[in-house]
Amino acid sequence: MLPVCLPINPEWVGAAAAVLTTVAFVPQAAQAIRSRDLRGVSLSMYALFSSGVFLWLIYGLLRGSWPIIVANSITLILALTILVLKARSSPPPK
């Protein structure tokens, strides 16, 4: 069990987590955008993922938490870019 009074600012923990999760997403997004090969990308997964990231962004705005706001803004832009590319490359349903 951790002591109650840690000399760690929770915003810095959030910032570290935000940097790691956002940076981890960048190579996949860059590869998809660069190659335009989205055959292995699930449209429904990216729609749900983008919705979740959008809600995290709203949560960060409501809380006034800059790590959540910055990380989810960047991730949302990348995820929506992939979502749009995938939607445009997918054949219409039969």
mmCIF file with all atom_site columns, C-alpha atoms in Angstrom:
data_model
loop_
_atom_site.group_PDB
_atom_site.id
_atom_site.type_symbol
_atom_site.label_atom_id
_atom_site.label_alt_id
_atom_site.label_comp_id
_atom_site.label_asym_id
_atom_site.label_entity_id
_atom_site.label_seq_id
_atom_site.pdbx_PDB_ins_code
_atom_site.Cartn_x
_atom_site.Cartn_y
_atom_site.Cartn_z
_atom_site.occupancy
_atom_site.B_iso_or_equiv
_atom_site.pdbx_formal_charge
_atom_site.auth_seq_id
_atom_site.auth_comp_id
_atom_site.auth_asym_id
_atom_site.auth_atom_id
_atom_site.pdbx_PDB_model_num
ATOM 1  C CA . MET A 1 1  ? 0.000   0.000  0.000   1.00 0.00 ? 1  MET A CA 1
ATOM 2  C CA . LEU A 1 2  ? 1.346   3.439  -0.956  1.00 0.00 ? 2  LEU A CA 1
ATOM 3  C CA . PRO A 1 3  ? 1.669   6.190  1.628   1.00 0.00 ? 3  PRO A CA 1
ATOM 4  C CA . VAL A 1 4  ? -1.026  8.843  1.452   1.00 0.00 ? 4  VAL A CA 1
ATOM 5  C CA . CYS A 1 5  ? 1.397   11.783 1.084   1.00 0.00 ? 5  CYS A CA 1
ATOM 6  C CA . LEU A 1 6  ? 3.579   11.033 -1.918  1.00 0.00 ? 6  LEU A CA 1
ATOM 7  C CA . PRO A 1 7  ? 5.655   13.951 -3.193  1.00 0.00 ? 7  PRO A CA 1
ATOM 8  C CA . ILE A 1 8  ? 4.463   13.234 -6.736  1.00 0.00 ? 8  ILE A CA 1
ATOM 9  C CA . ASN A 1 9  ? 2.248   15.615 -8.666  1.00 0.00 ? 9  ASN A CA 1
ATOM 10 C CA . PRO A 1 10 ? -0.587  13.561 -10.228 1.00 0.00 ? 10 PRO A CA 1
ATOM 11 C CA . GLU A 1 11 ? -0.542  15.824 -13.301 1.00 0.00 ? 11 GLU A CA 1
ATOM 12 C CA . TRP A 1 12 ? 3.030   14.724 -14.049 1.00 0.00 ? 12 TRP A CA 1
ATOM 13 C CA . VAL A 1 13 ? 2.021   11.063 -13.779 1.00 0.00 ? 13 VAL A CA 1
ATOM 14 C CA . GLY A 1 14 ? -0.831  11.814 -16.169 1.00 0.00 ? 14 GLY A CA 1
ATOM 15 C CA . ALA A 1 15 ? 1.550   13.647 -18.492 1.00 0.00 ? 15 ALA A CA 1
ATOM 16 C CA . ALA A 1 16 ? 3.934   10.683 -18.591 1.00 0.00 ? 16 ALA A CA 1
ATOM 17 C CA . ALA A 1 17 ? 1.062   8.292  -19.308 1.00 0.00 ? 17 ALA A CA 1
ATOM 18 C CA . ALA A 1 18 ? -0.303  10.633 -21.989 1.00 0.00 ? 18 ALA A CA 1
ATOM 19 C CA . VAL A 1 19 ? 3.056   10.904 -23.742 1.00 0.00 ? 19 VAL A CA 1
ATOM 20 C CA . LEU A 1 20 ? 3.606   7.137  -23.733 1.00 0.00 ? 20 LEU A CA 1
ATOM 21 C CA . THR A 1 21 ? 0.146   6.191  -24.999 1.00 0.00 ? 21 THR A CA 1
ATOM 22 C CA . THR A 1 22 ? 0.089   8.896  -27.665 1.00 0.00 ? 22 THR A CA 1
ATOM 23 C CA . VAL A 1 23 ? 3.621   8.176  -28.893 1.00 0.00 ? 23 VAL A CA 1
ATOM 24 C CA . ALA A 1 24 ? 2.796   4.457  -28.999 1.00 0.00 ? 24 ALA A CA 1
ATOM 25 C CA . PHE A 1 25 ? -0.072  5.190  -31.417 1.00 0.00 ? 25 PHE A CA 1
ATOM 26 C CA . VAL A 1 26 ? 1.940   7.406  -33.782 1.00 0.00 ? 26 VAL A CA 1
ATOM 27 C CA . PRO A 1 27 ? 3.918   4.698  -35.685 1.00 0.00 ? 27 PRO A CA 1
ATOM 28 C CA . GLN A 1 28 ? 0.755   2.763  -36.546 1.00 0.00 ? 28 GLN A CA 1
ATOM 29 C CA . ALA A 1 29 ? -1.044  5.907  -37.650 1.00 0.00 ? 29 ALA A CA 1
ATOM 30 C CA . ALA A 1 30 ? 1.939   7.117  -39.680 1.00 0.00 ? 30 ALA A CA 1
ATOM 31 C CA . GLN A 1 31 ? 2.256   3.745  -41.433 1.00 0.00 ? 31 GLN A CA 1
ATOM 32 C CA . ALA A 1 32 ? -1.453  3.658  -42.286 1.00 0.00 ? 32 ALA A CA 1
ATOM 33 C CA . ILE A 1 33 ? -1.452  7.237  -43.541 1.00 0.00 ? 33 ILE A CA 1
ATOM 34 C CA . ARG A 1 34 ? 1.759   6.827  -45.545 1.00 0.00 ? 34 ARG A CA 1
ATOM 35 C CA . SER A 1 35 ? 0.947   3.471  -47.153 1.00 0.00 ? 35 SER A CA 1
ATOM 36 C CA . ARG A 1 36 ? -2.836  3.916  -47.454 1.00 0.00 ? 36 ARG A CA 1
ATOM 37 C CA . ASP A 1 37 ? -2.972  0.150  -46.899 1.00 0.00 ? 37 ASP A CA 1
ATOM 38 C CA . LEU A 1 38 ? -5.870  -0.171 -44.508 1.00 0.00 ? 38 LEU A CA 1
ATOM 39 C CA . ARG A 1 39 ? -6.951  -3.726 -45.292 1.00 0.00 ? 39 ARG A CA 1
ATOM 40 C CA . GLY A 1 40 ? -6.112  -4.845 -41.751 1.00 0.00 ? 40 GLY A CA 1
ATOM 41 C CA . VAL A 1 41 ? -7.898  -1.923 -40.122 1.00 0.00 ? 41 VAL A CA 1
ATOM 42 C CA . SER A 1 42 ? -11.360 -2.463 -38.669 1.00 0.00 ? 42 SER A CA 1
ATOM 43 C CA . LEU A 1 43 ? -13.756 0.394  -39.454 1.00 0.00 ? 43 LEU A CA 1
ATOM 44 C CA . SER A 1 44 ? -15.970 -0.400 -36.476 1.00 0.00 ? 44 SER A CA 1
ATOM 45 C CA . MET A 1 45 ? -12.986 -0.615 -34.116 1.00 0.00 ? 45 MET A CA 1
ATOM 46 C CA . TYR A 1 46 ? -11.686 2.796  -35.199 1.00 0.00 ? 46 TYR A CA 1
ATOM 47 C CA . ALA A 1 47 ? -15.177 4.293  -34.935 1.00 0.00 ? 47 ALA A CA 1
ATOM 48 C CA . LEU A 1 48 ? -15.498 3.025  -31.365 1.00 0.00 ? 48 LEU A CA 1
ATOM 49 C CA . PHE A 1 49 ? -11.905 3.972  -30.526 1.00 0.00 ? 49 PHE A CA 1
ATOM 50 C CA . SER A 1 50 ? -12.371 7.506  -31.887 1.00 0.00 ? 50 SER A CA 1
ATOM 51 C CA . SER A 1 51 ? -15.591 7.875  -29.894 1.00 0.00 ? 51 SER A CA 1
ATOM 52 C CA . GLY A 1 52 ? -13.808 6.800  -26.725 1.00 0.00 ? 52 GLY A CA 1
ATOM 53 C CA . VAL A 1 53 ? -10.903 9.169  -27.340 1.00 0.00 ? 53 VAL A CA 1
ATOM 54 C CA . PHE A 1 54 ? -13.388 11.983 -27.975 1.00 0.00 ? 54 PHE A CA 1
ATOM 55 C CA . LEU A 1 55 ? -15.052 11.277 -24.625 1.00 0.00 ? 55 LEU A CA 1
ATOM 56 C CA . TRP A 1 56 ? -11.636 11.253 -22.900 1.00 0.00 ? 56 TRP A CA 1
ATOM 57 C CA . LEU A 1 57 ? -10.977 14.649 -24.473 1.00 0.00 ? 57 LEU A CA 1
ATOM 58 C CA . ILE A 1 58 ? -14.296 15.982 -23.145 1.00 0.00 ? 58 ILE A CA 1
ATOM 59 C CA . TYR A 1 59 ? -13.460 14.526 -19.723 1.00 0.00 ? 59 TYR A CA 1
ATOM 60 C CA . GLY A 1 60 ? -10.062 16.255 -19.784 1.00 0.00 ? 60 GLY A CA 1
ATOM 61 C CA . LEU A 1 61 ? -11.706 19.553 -20.721 1.00 0.00 ? 61 LEU A CA 1
ATOM 62 C CA . LEU A 1 62 ? -14.241 19.215 -17.910 1.00 0.00 ? 62 LEU A CA 1
ATOM 63 C CA . ARG A 1 63 ? -11.481 18.381 -15.424 1.00 0.00 ? 63 ARG A CA 1
ATOM 64 C CA . GLY A 1 64 ? -9.088  20.983 -16.789 1.00 0.00 ? 64 GLY A CA 1
ATOM 65 C CA . SER A 1 65 ? -6.367  18.335 -17.070 1.00 0.00 ? 65 SER A CA 1
ATOM 66 C CA . TRP A 1 66 ? -3.839  19.386 -19.699 1.00 0.00 ? 66 TRP A CA 1
ATOM 67 C CA . PRO A 1 67 ? -2.232  15.917 -20.087 1.00 0.00 ? 67 PRO A CA 1
ATOM 68 C CA . ILE A 1 68 ? -5.598  14.385 -20.936 1.00 0.00 ? 68 ILE A CA 1
ATOM 69 C CA . ILE A 1 69 ? -6.525  17.269 -23.229 1.00 0.00 ? 69 ILE A CA 1
ATOM 70 C CA . VAL A 1 70 ? -3.268  17.319 -25.211 1.00 0.00 ? 70 VAL A CA 1
ATOM 71 C CA . ALA A 1 71 ? -2.847  13.549 -25.533 1.00 0.00 ? 71 ALA A CA 1
ATOM 72 C CA . ASN A 1 72 ? -6.413  12.905 -26.588 1.00 0.00 ? 72 ASN A CA 1
ATOM 73 C CA . SER A 1 73 ? -6.476  15.842 -29.006 1.00 0.00 ? 73 SER A CA 1
ATOM 74 C CA . ILE A 1 74 ? -3.455  14.423 -30.836 1.00 0.00 ? 74 ILE A CA 1
ATOM 75 C CA . THR A 1 75 ? -4.730  10.855 -30.718 1.00 0.00 ? 75 THR A CA 1
ATOM 76 C CA . LEU A 1 76 ? -8.193  11.908 -31.912 1.00 0.00 ? 76 LEU A CA 1
ATOM 77 C CA . ILE A 1 77 ? -6.754  13.711 -34.941 1.00 0.00 ? 77 ILE A CA 1
ATOM 78 C CA . LEU A 1 78 ? -4.697  10.638 -35.873 1.00 0.00 ? 78 LEU A CA 1
ATOM 79 C CA . ALA A 1 79 ? -7.546  8.196  -35.239 1.00 0.00 ? 79 ALA A CA 1
ATOM 80 C CA . LEU A 1 80 ? -10.066 10.257 -37.203 1.00 0.00 ? 80 LEU A CA 1
ATOM 81 C CA . THR A 1 81 ? -7.610  10.515 -40.094 1.00 0.00 ? 81 THR A CA 1
ATOM 82 C CA . ILE A 1 82 ? -7.335  6.724  -40.206 1.00 0.00 ? 82 ILE A CA 1
ATOM 83 C CA . LEU A 1 83 ? -11.110 6.371  -39.786 1.00 0.00 ? 83 LEU A CA 1
ATOM 84 C CA . VAL A 1 84 ? -11.792 8.681  -42.734 1.00 0.00 ? 84 VAL A CA 1
ATOM 85 C CA . LEU A 1 85 ? -9.179  6.962  -44.910 1.00 0.00 ? 85 LEU A CA 1
ATOM 86 C CA . LYS A 1 86 ? -10.658 3.569  -44.055 1.00 0.00 ? 86 LYS A CA 1
ATOM 87 C CA . ALA A 1 87 ? -14.233 4.740  -44.719 1.00 0.00 ? 87 ALA A CA 1
ATOM 88 C CA . ARG A 1 88 ? -13.203 6.104  -48.104 1.00 0.00 ? 88 ARG A CA 1
ATOM 89 C CA . SER A 1 89 ? -11.345 2.931  -49.069 1.00 0.00 ? 89 SER A CA 1
ATOM 90 C CA . SER A 1 90 ? -14.052 0.493  -47.957 1.00 0.00 ? 90 SER A CA 1
ATOM 91 C CA . PRO A 1 91 ? -16.484 -0.747 -50.571 1.00 0.00 ? 91 PRO A CA 1
ATOM 92 C CA . PRO A 1 92 ? -20.115 0.127  -49.912 1.00 0.00 ? 92 PRO A CA 1
ATOM 93 C CA . PRO A 1 93 ? -22.142 -2.595 -48.164 1.00 0.00 ? 93 PRO A CA 1
ATOM 94 C CA . LYS A 1 94 ? -24.084 -4.923 -50.468 1.00 0.00 ? 94 LYS A CA 1
#
